[in-house]
Structure formats: structure tokens, C-alpha cells
Short mmCIF file of C-alpha atoms in Angstrom, two decimals:
data_model
loop_
_atom_site.label_atom_id
_atom_site.label_comp_id
_atom_site.label_asym_id
_atom_site.label_seq_id
_atom_site.Cartn_x
_atom_site.Cartn_y
_atom_site.Cartn_z
CA VAL I 8 31.26 215.30 -84.66
CA THR I 9 33.04 214.07 -87.75
CA ASP I 10 31.79 211.21 -89.90
CA GLU I 11 35.02 209.41 -89.15
CA LEU I 12 34.46 209.55 -85.39
CA LEU I 13 30.88 208.36 -85.78
CA ARG I 14 32.01 205.49 -87.99
CA PHE I 15 34.59 204.53 -85.39
CA ALA I 16 32.06 204.75 -82.56
CA ASN I 17 29.55 202.64 -84.48
CA ASP I 18 32.13 199.98 -85.29
CA GLN I 19 33.09 199.85 -81.64
CA LEU I 20 29.45 199.60 -80.56
CA ALA I 21 28.71 196.75 -82.98
CA SER I 22 31.78 194.82 -81.87
CA SER I 23 30.97 195.37 -78.18
CA ILE I 24 27.29 194.47 -78.49
CA PRO I 25 26.55 192.48 -81.68
CA LEU I 26 22.82 192.83 -81.03
CA MET I 27 23.12 196.58 -81.80
CA ARG I 28 23.93 195.72 -85.42
CA THR I 29 21.06 193.22 -85.52
CA LEU I 30 18.67 195.90 -84.27
CA GLY I 31 20.10 198.39 -86.75
CA VAL I 32 21.02 200.85 -83.98
CA ARG I 33 23.30 203.64 -85.25
CA LEU I 34 24.97 206.31 -83.17
CA VAL I 35 24.28 209.71 -84.70
CA ASP I 36 25.90 212.01 -82.13
CA VAL I 37 28.78 211.23 -79.78
CA ARG I 38 30.29 214.07 -77.77
CA ARG I 39 31.50 214.69 -74.25
CA GLY I 40 28.30 214.67 -72.18
CA HIS I 41 25.92 214.10 -75.09
CA VAL I 42 24.98 211.10 -77.20
CA ALA I 43 22.20 210.13 -79.59
CA ALA I 44 21.30 206.93 -81.43
CA GLU I 45 18.67 205.90 -83.96
CA ILE I 46 16.87 202.62 -84.47
CA PRO I 47 14.97 201.79 -87.68
CA PHE I 48 11.36 200.68 -87.55
CA GLU I 49 12.07 197.96 -90.13
CA GLY I 50 12.74 194.64 -88.40
CA ASN I 51 11.76 195.96 -84.96
CA GLY I 52 7.98 196.09 -85.27
CA ASN I 53 5.27 193.81 -83.95
CA HIS I 54 1.95 192.44 -85.15
CA VAL I 55 0.08 195.64 -84.29
CA GLY I 56 2.42 197.80 -86.37
CA THR I 57 4.35 199.47 -83.55
CA MET I 58 7.95 199.16 -82.43
CA TYR I 59 8.56 196.30 -80.03
CA ALA I 60 9.09 197.43 -76.41
CA GLY I 61 12.43 195.62 -76.07
CA ALA I 62 13.87 197.29 -79.17
CA LEU I 63 12.89 200.71 -77.83
CA PHE I 64 14.38 199.84 -74.45
CA SER I 65 17.66 198.76 -76.07
CA VAL I 66 18.25 201.92 -78.07
CA CYS I 67 17.68 203.92 -74.87
CA GLU I 68 19.63 201.73 -72.43
CA VAL I 69 22.73 201.46 -74.60
CA LEU I 70 23.31 205.20 -74.32
CA GLY I 71 24.52 204.76 -70.73
CA GLY I 72 27.56 202.88 -71.93
CA VAL I 73 28.04 205.07 -74.98
CA ILE I 74 28.01 208.30 -72.98
CA CYS I 75 30.71 206.90 -70.68
CA THR I 76 32.92 206.04 -73.65
CA ALA I 77 32.23 209.46 -75.18
CA THR I 78 32.90 211.38 -71.99
CA PHE I 79 35.52 209.51 -69.98
CA ASP I 80 38.77 207.71 -70.69
CA ALA I 81 37.35 204.36 -71.80
CA SER I 82 40.66 202.63 -71.19
CA ARG I 83 40.29 203.43 -67.47
CA TYR I 84 36.52 203.59 -66.82
CA ALA I 85 34.04 200.78 -67.38
CA PRO I 86 30.26 201.39 -67.19
CA VAL I 87 27.76 198.89 -65.75
CA VAL I 88 23.97 199.16 -65.82
CA ARG I 89 22.31 198.39 -62.49
CA GLY I 90 18.72 198.99 -63.44
CA ALA I 91 16.39 201.01 -65.61
CA GLU I 92 12.82 202.22 -65.73
CA ILE I 93 11.11 202.90 -69.01
CA ARG I 94 7.72 204.53 -69.65
CA TYR I 95 6.04 203.95 -72.98
CA LEU I 96 4.10 207.11 -73.76
CA ARG I 97 2.98 206.70 -77.36
CA PRO I 98 3.19 203.83 -79.85
CA ALA I 99 6.24 204.24 -82.11
CA THR I 100 5.48 203.69 -85.79
CA THR I 101 8.59 205.35 -87.26
CA PRO I 102 12.35 205.14 -86.70
CA VAL I 103 13.15 206.36 -83.20
CA ARG I 104 15.92 208.64 -81.96
CA ALA I 105 17.14 208.33 -78.38
CA THR I 106 19.13 211.16 -76.81
CA ALA I 107 20.84 211.63 -73.45
CA SER I 108 23.10 214.17 -71.78
CA LEU I 109 25.18 214.54 -68.64
CA ASP I 110 25.82 218.10 -67.51
CA GLU I 111 29.38 219.22 -66.86
CA ALA I 112 28.97 219.25 -63.06
CA THR I 113 27.87 215.61 -63.13
CA VAL I 114 30.74 214.65 -65.43
CA VAL I 115 33.23 216.26 -63.04
CA ARG I 116 31.57 214.64 -60.00
CA ILE I 117 31.68 211.17 -61.60
CA ALA I 118 35.34 211.50 -62.64
CA GLY I 119 36.32 212.66 -59.16
CA GLU I 120 34.44 209.86 -57.40
CA VAL I 121 35.87 207.16 -59.65
CA ASP I 122 39.40 208.43 -59.07
CA GLU I 123 38.84 208.62 -55.32
CA LYS I 124 36.69 205.52 -54.61
CA GLY I 125 37.15 203.38 -57.70
CA LYS I 126 33.50 203.75 -58.67
CA ALA I 127 30.67 206.24 -59.07
CA ASP I 128 26.92 205.94 -59.61
CA PHE I 129 24.99 208.10 -62.01
CA VAL I 130 21.45 208.41 -63.33
CA LEU I 131 20.85 208.96 -67.03
CA ASP I 132 17.58 210.26 -68.44
CA VAL I 133 16.95 209.21 -72.02
CA LEU I 134 14.32 210.67 -74.32
CA ALA I 135 13.04 208.63 -77.26
CA THR I 136 11.30 210.52 -80.07
CA ALA I 137 9.56 209.52 -83.29
CA SER I 138 10.39 211.11 -86.67
CA ASP I 139 7.87 213.91 -86.10
CA GLY I 140 9.36 214.75 -82.70
CA THR I 141 6.66 213.04 -80.60
CA VAL I 142 8.11 211.61 -77.40
CA VAL I 143 7.36 207.89 -77.51
CA ALA I 144 9.25 206.81 -74.39
CA THR I 145 11.39 208.04 -71.54
CA MET I 146 13.96 205.90 -69.75
CA ARG I 147 15.81 206.51 -66.51
CA GLY I 148 18.85 204.29 -66.10
CA ASP I 149 20.97 203.63 -63.00
CA TYR I 150 24.57 203.13 -64.03
CA GLN I 151 27.86 202.71 -62.28
CA VAL I 152 31.28 203.62 -63.65
CA ARG I 153 34.14 201.52 -62.29
CA LEU I 154 37.85 201.86 -62.57
CA ARG I 155 39.26 199.08 -64.73
CA ARG I 156 41.87 196.98 -62.94
CA VAL A 1016 1.77 171.71 -71.57
CA THR A 1017 2.08 169.66 -74.74
CA ASP A 1018 4.91 170.04 -77.24
CA GLU A 1019 2.31 170.88 -79.84
CA LEU A 1020 0.91 173.77 -77.80
CA LEU A 1021 4.41 175.12 -77.14
CA ARG A 1022 5.28 174.89 -80.83
CA PHE A 1023 2.09 176.76 -81.66
CA ALA A 1024 2.79 179.44 -79.02
CA ASN A 1025 6.36 179.88 -80.26
CA ASP A 1026 5.26 180.19 -83.88
CA GLN A 1027 2.71 182.80 -82.84
CA LEU A 1028 5.32 184.69 -80.80
CA ALA A 1029 7.82 184.76 -83.66
CA SER A 1030 5.20 185.97 -86.12
CA SER A 1031 3.96 188.64 -83.69
CA ILE A 1032 7.42 189.90 -82.74
CA PRO A 1033 10.08 188.85 -85.27
CA LEU A 1034 12.81 190.08 -82.92
CA MET A 1035 11.99 187.17 -80.57
CA ARG A 1036 13.26 184.74 -83.20
CA THR A 1037 16.35 186.90 -83.76
CA LEU A 1038 17.09 186.84 -80.02
CA GLY A 1039 16.44 183.09 -79.92
CA VAL A 1040 13.71 183.50 -77.28
CA ARG A 1041 11.70 180.29 -76.82
CA LEU A 1042 8.61 179.83 -74.70
CA VAL A 1043 9.07 176.80 -72.46
CA ASP A 1044 5.89 176.96 -70.38
CA VAL A 1045 2.54 178.49 -71.30
CA ARG A 1046 -0.42 177.91 -69.00
CA ARG A 1047 -3.30 179.92 -67.58
CA GLY A 1048 -1.60 182.29 -65.12
CA HIS A 1049 1.93 181.03 -65.68
CA VAL A 1050 4.51 181.47 -68.45
CA ALA A 1051 8.25 180.94 -68.90
CA ALA A 1052 10.71 181.71 -71.69
CA GLU A 1053 14.38 181.07 -72.32
CA ILE A 1054 16.97 183.11 -74.16
CA PRO A 1055 20.32 181.66 -75.28
CA PHE A 1056 23.57 183.33 -74.33
CA GLU A 1057 24.92 182.85 -77.85
CA GLY A 1058 24.37 185.97 -79.93
CA ASN A 1059 23.20 188.03 -76.96
CA GLY A 1060 26.48 188.67 -75.18
CA ASN A 1061 28.69 191.72 -75.02
CA HIS A 1062 32.42 192.50 -74.99
CA VAL A 1063 32.75 191.70 -71.27
CA GLY A 1064 31.23 188.23 -71.66
CA THR A 1065 27.83 188.87 -70.09
CA MET A 1066 24.36 188.99 -71.57
CA TYR A 1067 23.40 192.38 -72.99
CA ALA A 1068 20.92 194.31 -70.80
CA GLY A 1069 18.44 194.81 -73.63
CA ALA A 1070 18.30 191.09 -74.42
CA LEU A 1071 17.59 190.29 -70.76
CA PHE A 1072 14.94 193.01 -70.66
CA SER A 1073 13.24 191.61 -73.78
CA VAL A 1074 12.91 188.02 -72.54
CA CYS A 1075 11.32 189.40 -69.34
CA GLU A 1076 9.09 192.07 -70.88
CA VAL A 1077 7.59 189.81 -73.54
CA LEU A 1078 6.01 187.61 -70.85
CA GLY A 1079 3.41 190.31 -70.18
CA GLY A 1080 1.91 189.75 -73.61
CA VAL A 1081 2.42 186.00 -73.51
CA ILE A 1082 0.64 185.60 -70.18
CA CYS A 1083 -2.36 187.48 -71.54
CA THR A 1084 -2.58 185.19 -74.55
CA ALA A 1085 -2.12 182.16 -72.29
CA THR A 1086 -4.71 183.26 -69.76
CA PHE A 1087 -7.40 185.23 -71.54
CA ASP A 1088 -9.31 184.94 -74.81
CA ALA A 1089 -6.74 186.47 -77.15
CA SER A 1090 -9.38 187.13 -79.80
CA ARG A 1091 -11.06 189.57 -77.38
CA TYR A 1092 -8.26 190.93 -75.14
CA ALA A 1093 -5.18 192.81 -76.34
CA PRO A 1094 -2.27 193.56 -73.97
CA VAL A 1095 -0.23 196.79 -74.02
CA VAL A 1096 2.91 197.53 -72.01
CA ARG A 1097 2.87 200.94 -70.33
CA GLY A 1098 6.20 200.77 -68.58
CA ALA A 1099 8.68 198.50 -66.86
CA GLU A 1100 11.43 198.60 -64.29
CA ILE A 1101 14.29 196.13 -64.38
CA ARG A 1102 17.01 195.52 -61.79
CA TYR A 1103 20.18 193.76 -62.88
CA LEU A 1104 21.37 191.78 -59.88
CA ARG A 1105 24.17 189.57 -61.23
CA PRO A 1106 25.91 189.36 -64.61
CA ALA A 1107 24.35 186.62 -66.76
CA THR A 1108 26.89 184.35 -68.44
CA THR A 1109 24.56 181.45 -69.32
CA PRO A 1110 21.19 181.05 -71.05
CA VAL A 1111 18.52 182.78 -68.97
CA ARG A 1112 15.03 181.66 -68.06
CA ALA A 1113 12.35 184.24 -67.29
CA THR A 1114 9.20 183.22 -65.41
CA ALA A 1115 6.04 185.06 -64.41
CA SER A 1116 2.70 184.22 -62.83
CA LEU A 1117 -0.66 185.84 -62.17
CA ASP A 1118 -2.65 184.38 -59.29
CA GLU A 1119 -6.21 183.31 -59.89
CA ALA A 1120 -7.72 186.26 -57.98
CA THR A 1121 -5.84 188.69 -60.25
CA VAL A 1122 -6.90 186.80 -63.36
CA VAL A 1123 -10.54 187.01 -62.30
CA ARG A 1124 -10.20 190.70 -61.39
CA ILE A 1125 -8.64 191.55 -64.78
CA ALA A 1126 -11.29 189.64 -66.73
CA GLY A 1127 -14.08 191.33 -64.78
CA GLU A 1128 -12.64 194.82 -65.26
CA VAL A 1129 -12.08 194.37 -68.97
CA ASP A 1130 -15.62 193.15 -69.46
CA GLU A 1131 -17.00 196.02 -67.39
CA LYS A 1132 -14.78 198.97 -68.38
CA GLY A 1133 -13.14 197.79 -71.58
CA LYS A 1134 -9.69 197.76 -69.98
CA ALA A 1135 -7.76 196.69 -66.90
CA ASP A 1136 -4.29 197.41 -65.56
CA PHE A 1137 -2.06 194.77 -64.06
CA VAL A 1138 1.47 194.50 -62.70
CA LEU A 1139 3.61 191.50 -63.62
CA ASP A 1140 6.71 190.51 -61.68
CA VAL A 1141 9.23 188.58 -63.73
CA LEU A 1142 12.18 186.62 -62.36
CA ALA A 1143 15.18 185.94 -64.59
CA THR A 1144 17.51 183.13 -63.57
CA ALA A 1145 20.78 181.71 -64.88
CA SER A 1146 21.32 177.99 -65.57
CA ASP A 1147 22.43 177.38 -61.97
CA GLY A 1148 19.32 179.09 -60.58
CA THR A 1149 21.02 182.37 -59.65
CA VAL A 1150 18.61 185.29 -60.02
CA VAL A 1151 20.25 187.63 -62.53
CA ALA A 1152 17.45 190.17 -62.88
CA THR A 1153 13.95 191.06 -61.73
CA MET A 1154 11.50 193.04 -63.80
CA ARG A 1155 8.21 194.65 -62.83
CA GLY A 1156 6.03 195.54 -65.78
CA ASP A 1157 2.93 197.74 -65.95
CA TYR A 1158 0.54 196.35 -68.51
CA GLN A 1159 -2.96 197.10 -69.66
CA VAL A 1160 -5.40 194.65 -71.21
CA ARG A 1161 -7.90 196.20 -73.58
CA LEU A 1162 -10.98 194.82 -75.23
CA ARG A 1163 -10.39 194.51 -78.97
CA ARG A 1164 -12.84 196.50 -81.05
#
């Protein structure tokens, strides 16, 4: 992934969802079937010195949209989140990195279903890790990709 | 609920979780066993003109902590979120109000368990509605109240 592509992807993210800039979320990897983002601790903490649950959720959830843009033709496919479940495993006291992947079979299945039916559902598992690699949260999101009209 | 109490609760919220002020979240009802908060649309939208999923999640999730403070002795009991599941039912294009309640039997059960075992789990169901009353999301959060040491 080139710096230029990442800069482009981050500009697009911030203009799509202004809150991402407010939270300080930065995409750090954007490839077909794989995306990663980081959120700083600064500005996203709470009174007990851990990252606020909603900030952690946001850096995870946003990857569902980002992975669609990174993997499919964004001019044709629009992602929607239908629901998500997050588990908070450890308090986060550092910046957090969220990562998610879709395997090639799933990518092909989604593309085929959207072309055939106009929409396709997919599940995305997101892993959120602290600076030392500790898993602080896992999120499972239910998304739908729809053909733009 | 007096204006003074609400102002106090909102000041406390913003100092506990600075992101709440950034999101524009305001508590509008804070009583034993019942809390409500509102989030403005302004600043929390996305490129398709609906409220961002993470903003909606945050105004729902935060009620778990708020209802503990409103219901129990906050100097003794500290709430922790262990996980949450949110379902997005309709796109939100207006300010959103999130509401949550704990019935009296649950309040008594939690207080008894914390005093006896030092902690108690509880589930909180949150309803998020648009200005016209349409339910835009439901969230179920798993929380734990712990005795402060």
C-alpha cells in the first residue's frame, strides 16, 4: 500500500464520516480483502484512564465500510451496517489498532450475489489490539452491500 | 428531574467522557432506574445523510454507566461495560433520543449482589428513536457493577 493511496483513503474517510477525523481514526492498511485502522488514546479516554467504549466500537465498525471500498467497485457497491456485537476483553490504555479481512471466496461470493440480486449480506470479524498486541476487543458486524442505483 | 440536577449530570458526563461533549450528547432524564440522552444530527452524519453508526452506538452505550450513577451510590459502585449488541433498524436523519430503564426488582437484585459478592452483572436494553418516534436502533448491553475499593 503506497502512502499516496493511504492518504487518499483517509481523506475519503474523513469526508464521508467527519467523526472519524474528530476521533483521530487513521487507516493504516487498505487492500483488497484486508483493512486496518488506528485510533489514538488521546481524546478518547474516560475518567478511569481507559478508552471509551464508543470510540473503540467506532474504529472497529468503520472497517465494514472501508473494506467494501477497498475490495469492490465503490462507484457501484454501497455498504450498510445492519448490526454489530462487540466484546470488551481488556481495558485499552494505549492507541488501538483494528484489523479485518475477507477471504477471497467470500469476496467472490459477495460480488456474485450483488450482481445477481442487487444485494449481499456479509459478516465481518474485527480484532482490536493495544500497542503491545493484547486483544482489547472483538467485534462482529453484520453488513449488507447494495448495488447503487 | 430538576434543571439543576440535569446540568450537574451533564457536567459530570462530559468530564468523565470528553467524547460525549464532542458528540453533543446531552442527558435529558436521569432518575433512579430510568435515563435518557439525546444526540444531535449535526456533526454526527455521514456522506449518505444518515447518522453514523458509531455515534448512535455511543449515545446508547453510555446509558449503562449513567443509569448506575443515577440509581446506585456512585461513590461505592463502578460500572463496566463487557459487551453490547446493536441492531440498526432504520436510517436516522434527525436528532436521536436513547432511553433505558431498570425495573425495581433488578435494581434491588444488583444492589444485593454487589454488597454480597462485590460485583453484579446486568443487561440493559436501550431504545433509540428519531424525532418522529420511529425506532432507529436497539442496543442490548452487558454491564457489570463493581464495588469500588
